[in-house]
Coordinates of C-alpha atoms in Angstrom, one line a residue:
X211 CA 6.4 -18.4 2.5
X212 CA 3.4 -16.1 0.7
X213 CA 3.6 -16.4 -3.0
X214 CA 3.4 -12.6 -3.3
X215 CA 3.4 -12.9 -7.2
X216 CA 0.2 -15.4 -7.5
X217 CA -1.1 -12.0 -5.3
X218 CA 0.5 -9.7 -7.8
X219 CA -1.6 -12.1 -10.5
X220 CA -4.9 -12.3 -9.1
X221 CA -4.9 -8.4 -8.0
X222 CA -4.0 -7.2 -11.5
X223 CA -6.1 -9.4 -13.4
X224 CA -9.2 -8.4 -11.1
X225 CA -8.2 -4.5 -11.6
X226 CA -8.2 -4.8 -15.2
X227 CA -11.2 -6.6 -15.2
X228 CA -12.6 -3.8 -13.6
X229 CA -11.2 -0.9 -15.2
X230 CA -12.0 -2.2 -18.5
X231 CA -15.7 -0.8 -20.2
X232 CA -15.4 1.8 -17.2
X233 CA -15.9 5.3 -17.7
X234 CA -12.3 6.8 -18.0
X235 CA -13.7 9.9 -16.1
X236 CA -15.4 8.1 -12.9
X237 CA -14.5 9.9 -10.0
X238 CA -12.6 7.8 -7.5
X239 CA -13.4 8.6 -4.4
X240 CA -10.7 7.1 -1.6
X241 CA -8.2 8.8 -4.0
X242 CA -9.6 12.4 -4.3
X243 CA -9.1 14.6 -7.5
X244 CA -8.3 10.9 -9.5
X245 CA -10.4 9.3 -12.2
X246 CA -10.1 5.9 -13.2
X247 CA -7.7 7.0 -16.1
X248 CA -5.8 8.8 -13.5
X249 CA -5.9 5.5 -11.7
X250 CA -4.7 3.1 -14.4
X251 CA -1.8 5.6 -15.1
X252 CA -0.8 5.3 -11.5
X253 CA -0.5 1.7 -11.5
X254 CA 0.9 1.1 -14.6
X255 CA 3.5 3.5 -14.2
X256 CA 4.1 2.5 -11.1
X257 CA 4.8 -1.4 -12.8
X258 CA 7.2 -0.2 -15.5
X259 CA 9.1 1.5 -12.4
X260 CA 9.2 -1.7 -10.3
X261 CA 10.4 -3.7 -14.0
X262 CA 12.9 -1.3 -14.5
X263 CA 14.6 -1.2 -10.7
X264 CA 14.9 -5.2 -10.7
X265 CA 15.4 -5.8 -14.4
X266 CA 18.5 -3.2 -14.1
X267 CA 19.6 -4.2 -10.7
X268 CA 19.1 -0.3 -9.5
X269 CA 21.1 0.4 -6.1
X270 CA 20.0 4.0 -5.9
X271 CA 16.9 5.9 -5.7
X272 CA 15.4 6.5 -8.3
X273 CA 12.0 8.6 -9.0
X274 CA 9.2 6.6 -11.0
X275 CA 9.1 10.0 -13.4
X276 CA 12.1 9.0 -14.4
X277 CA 11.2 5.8 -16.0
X278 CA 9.6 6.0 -19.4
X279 CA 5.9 4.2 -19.8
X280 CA 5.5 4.1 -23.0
X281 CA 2.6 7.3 -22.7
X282 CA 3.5 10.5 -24.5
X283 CA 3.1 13.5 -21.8
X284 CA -0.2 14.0 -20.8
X285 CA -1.8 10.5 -22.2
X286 CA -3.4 8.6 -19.9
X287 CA -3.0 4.6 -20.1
X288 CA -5.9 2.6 -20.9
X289 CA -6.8 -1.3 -19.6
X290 CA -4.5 -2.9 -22.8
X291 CA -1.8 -1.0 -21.5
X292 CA -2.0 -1.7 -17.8
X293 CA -2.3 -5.2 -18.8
X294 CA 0.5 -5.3 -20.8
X295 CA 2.4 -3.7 -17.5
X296 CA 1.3 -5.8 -15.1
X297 CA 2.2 -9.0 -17.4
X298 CA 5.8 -7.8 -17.6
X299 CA 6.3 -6.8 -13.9
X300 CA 4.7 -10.3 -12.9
X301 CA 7.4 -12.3 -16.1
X302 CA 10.3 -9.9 -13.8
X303 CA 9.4 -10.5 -10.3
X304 CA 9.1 -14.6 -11.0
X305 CA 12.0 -14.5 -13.1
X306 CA 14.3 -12.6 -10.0
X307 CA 16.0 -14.0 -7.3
X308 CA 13.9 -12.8 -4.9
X309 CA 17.1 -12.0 -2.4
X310 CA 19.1 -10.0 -5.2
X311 CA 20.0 -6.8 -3.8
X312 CA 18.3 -4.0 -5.2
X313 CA 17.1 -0.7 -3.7
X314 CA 13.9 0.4 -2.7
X315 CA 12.5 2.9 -0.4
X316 CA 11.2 1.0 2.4
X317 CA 12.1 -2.1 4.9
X318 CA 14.2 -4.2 2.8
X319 CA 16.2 -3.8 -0.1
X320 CA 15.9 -6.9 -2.3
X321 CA 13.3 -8.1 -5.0
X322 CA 11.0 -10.0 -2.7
X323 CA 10.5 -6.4 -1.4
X324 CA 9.1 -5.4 -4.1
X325 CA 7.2 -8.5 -4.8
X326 CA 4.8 -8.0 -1.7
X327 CA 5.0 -4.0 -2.0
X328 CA 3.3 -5.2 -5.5
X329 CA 0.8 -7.4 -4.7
X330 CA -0.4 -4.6 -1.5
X331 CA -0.3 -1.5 -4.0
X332 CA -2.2 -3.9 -6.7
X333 CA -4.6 -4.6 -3.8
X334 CA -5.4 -1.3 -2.8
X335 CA -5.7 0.1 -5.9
X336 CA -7.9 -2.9 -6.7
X337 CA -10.1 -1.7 -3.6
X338 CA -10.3 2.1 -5.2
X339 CA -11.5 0.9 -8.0
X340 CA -14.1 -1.2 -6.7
X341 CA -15.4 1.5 -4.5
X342 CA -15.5 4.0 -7.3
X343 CA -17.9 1.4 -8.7
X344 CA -20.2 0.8 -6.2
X345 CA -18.8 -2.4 -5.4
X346 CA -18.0 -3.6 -2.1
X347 CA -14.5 -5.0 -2.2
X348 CA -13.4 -8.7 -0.6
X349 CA -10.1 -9.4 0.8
X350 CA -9.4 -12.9 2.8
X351 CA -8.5 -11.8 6.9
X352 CA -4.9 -13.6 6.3
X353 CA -4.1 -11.0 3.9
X354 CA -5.6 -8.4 5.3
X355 CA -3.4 -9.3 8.4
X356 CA -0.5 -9.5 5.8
X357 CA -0.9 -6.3 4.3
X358 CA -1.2 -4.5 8.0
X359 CA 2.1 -5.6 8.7
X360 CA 3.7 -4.6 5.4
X361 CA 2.2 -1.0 5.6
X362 CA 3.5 -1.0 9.2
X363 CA 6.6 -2.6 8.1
X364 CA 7.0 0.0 5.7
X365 CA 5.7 3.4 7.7
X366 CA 8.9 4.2 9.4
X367 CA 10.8 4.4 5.9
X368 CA 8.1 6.6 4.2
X369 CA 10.1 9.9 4.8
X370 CA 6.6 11.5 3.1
X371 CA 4.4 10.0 6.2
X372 CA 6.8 10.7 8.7
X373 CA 7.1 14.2 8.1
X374 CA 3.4 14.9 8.4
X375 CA 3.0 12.5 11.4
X376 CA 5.9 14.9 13.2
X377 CA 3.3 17.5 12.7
X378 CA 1.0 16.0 15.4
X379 CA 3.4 16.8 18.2
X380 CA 2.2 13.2 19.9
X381 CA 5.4 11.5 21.2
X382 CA 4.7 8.8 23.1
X383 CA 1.2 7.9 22.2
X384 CA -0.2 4.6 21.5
X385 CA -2.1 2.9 19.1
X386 CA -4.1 -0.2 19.0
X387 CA -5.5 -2.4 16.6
X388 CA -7.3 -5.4 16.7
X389 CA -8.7 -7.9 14.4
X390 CA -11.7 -10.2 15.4
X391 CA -11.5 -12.5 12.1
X392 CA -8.3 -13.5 12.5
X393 CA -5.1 -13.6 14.4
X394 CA -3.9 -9.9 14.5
X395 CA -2.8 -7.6 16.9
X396 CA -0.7 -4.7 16.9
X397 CA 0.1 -1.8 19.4
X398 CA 2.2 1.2 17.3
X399 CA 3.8 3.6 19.3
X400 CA 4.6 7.0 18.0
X401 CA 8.2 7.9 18.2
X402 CA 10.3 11.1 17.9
X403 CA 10.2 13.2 14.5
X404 CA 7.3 11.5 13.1
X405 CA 8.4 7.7 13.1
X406 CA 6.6 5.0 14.8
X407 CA 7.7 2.0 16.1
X408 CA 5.0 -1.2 16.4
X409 CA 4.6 -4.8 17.6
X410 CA 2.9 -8.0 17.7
X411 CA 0.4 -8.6 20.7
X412 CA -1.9 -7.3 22.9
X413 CA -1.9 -4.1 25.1
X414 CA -3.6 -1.2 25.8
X415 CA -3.5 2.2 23.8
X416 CA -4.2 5.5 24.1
X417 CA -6.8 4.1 21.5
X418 CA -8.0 1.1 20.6
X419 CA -9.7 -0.4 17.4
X420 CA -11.5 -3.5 17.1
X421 CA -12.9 -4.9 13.9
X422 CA -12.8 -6.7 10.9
X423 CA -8.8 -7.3 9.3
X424 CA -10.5 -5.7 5.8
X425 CA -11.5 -3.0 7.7
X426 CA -8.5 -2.6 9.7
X427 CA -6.2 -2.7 6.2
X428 CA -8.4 0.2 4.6
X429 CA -8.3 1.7 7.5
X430 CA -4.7 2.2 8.0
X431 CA -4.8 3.1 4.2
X432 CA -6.8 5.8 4.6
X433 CA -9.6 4.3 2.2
X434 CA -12.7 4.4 4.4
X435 CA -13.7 4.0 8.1
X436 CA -16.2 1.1 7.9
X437 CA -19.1 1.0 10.4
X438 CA -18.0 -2.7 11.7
X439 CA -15.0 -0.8 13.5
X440 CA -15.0 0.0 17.3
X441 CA -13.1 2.7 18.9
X442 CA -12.0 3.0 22.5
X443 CA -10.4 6.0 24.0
X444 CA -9.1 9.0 22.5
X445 CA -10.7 9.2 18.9
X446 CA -9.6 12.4 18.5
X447 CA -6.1 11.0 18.1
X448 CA -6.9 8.3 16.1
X449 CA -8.1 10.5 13.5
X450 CA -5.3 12.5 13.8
X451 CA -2.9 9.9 13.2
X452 CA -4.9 8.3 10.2
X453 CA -4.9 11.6 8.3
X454 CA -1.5 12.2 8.9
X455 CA 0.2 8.1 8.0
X456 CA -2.1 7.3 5.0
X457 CA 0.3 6.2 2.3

């Protein structure tokens, strides 16, 4: 089984390596209209969510805004603070059972859910920040694969997504991915109202994408659109679909 926390570890201790002796104000670019602070704020507020749902056993929803993080309104947290954060949420998550019951808003209500939506939201995030920096990012195929399924995993729940991905009126057309690093294939189908249903394995889409499992990840995540990715078949929906299921 994935250690999902020694991910958690080694994403948040590489994103506050990063942000820290950065320019507050950089621009971040895959998350447009953010800075860096705006970035730090995110996560962090995002971990004191996570600590409070699985300290506190939470069974209903439950809005991050609701949860305090320690910022008065309209302070921004800095690289102390998001480590501090990302310490505690790392002390909860080891600390859980990772099968208590506890809600959450996607494919599985437990704390291991939120052990590898962690270490993928740490990893992306990790990623923006990079890029803002002019840095190109790494991320091992196996986890690249990893995260793919998670964020597919995931998409059906993510009422936000499948709202706009309603929008494109495309019932019945395919996607296709393909990694050529690693053992990863996947053929999502889009579904009535905007949900999506996906598997394992090879077949052939509507449109079809072959590259490296990084680029596939960032991809999906609506991060960039590296050059190392090929497209067959109808790019038009491809781009479609991407603007519309990007978390």
């Amino acid at each position: 089984m994935t250690d999902y926390c020694a991910h958690v570890e080694r994403e948040a201790a590489r994103l506050v390596e990063l942000v820290t002796g950065a320019a507050p104000a950089a621009p971040v670019p895959t998350c447009p209209g953010w800075t860096l602070a705006d970035l730090i704020t995110h996560v962090g507020t995002t971990h004191r969510w996570v600590i409070h749902i699985v300290e506190n056993r939470v069974q209903q929803r439950i809005w991050s805004r609701e949860v305090p993080n320690g910022l008065a309104e309209g302070q921004d947290g800095d690289p102390a603070w998001l480590a501090d954060g990302s310490r505690r949420l790392l002390e909860t998550l080891r600390s859980a059972d990772p099968d208590t019951p506890v809600w959450s808003w996607g494919a599985g209500r437990s704390a291991a859910f939120w052990a590898r939506r962690m270490a993928y939201e740490l990893l992306i995030h990790r990623v923006d920040a990079e890029l803002a920096l002019g840095l190109e990012p790494v991320v091992a195929p196996a986890t690249a694969i990893d995260g793919v399924d998670e964020f597919l995993a995931n998409l059906p729940y993510a009422r936000w997504v499948t709202r706009r991905l309603a929008e494109l009126d495309a019932e019945g057309a395919t996607i296709h991915l393909h990694a050529t690093d690693a053992d990863g294939e996947w053929t999502v189908t889009q579904g009535p109202e905007g949900r999506i249903d996906w598997e394992h394995g090879h077949a052939k889409g509507d449109v079809a994408v072959r590259g490296p499992a990084k680029d596939l990840l960032l991809m999906v995540y609506g991060r960039r659109f590296a050059g190392t990715l090929a497209v067959f078949g109808d790019r038009a929906l491809l781009d479609r679909w991407l603007e519309k299921a990007a978390f």
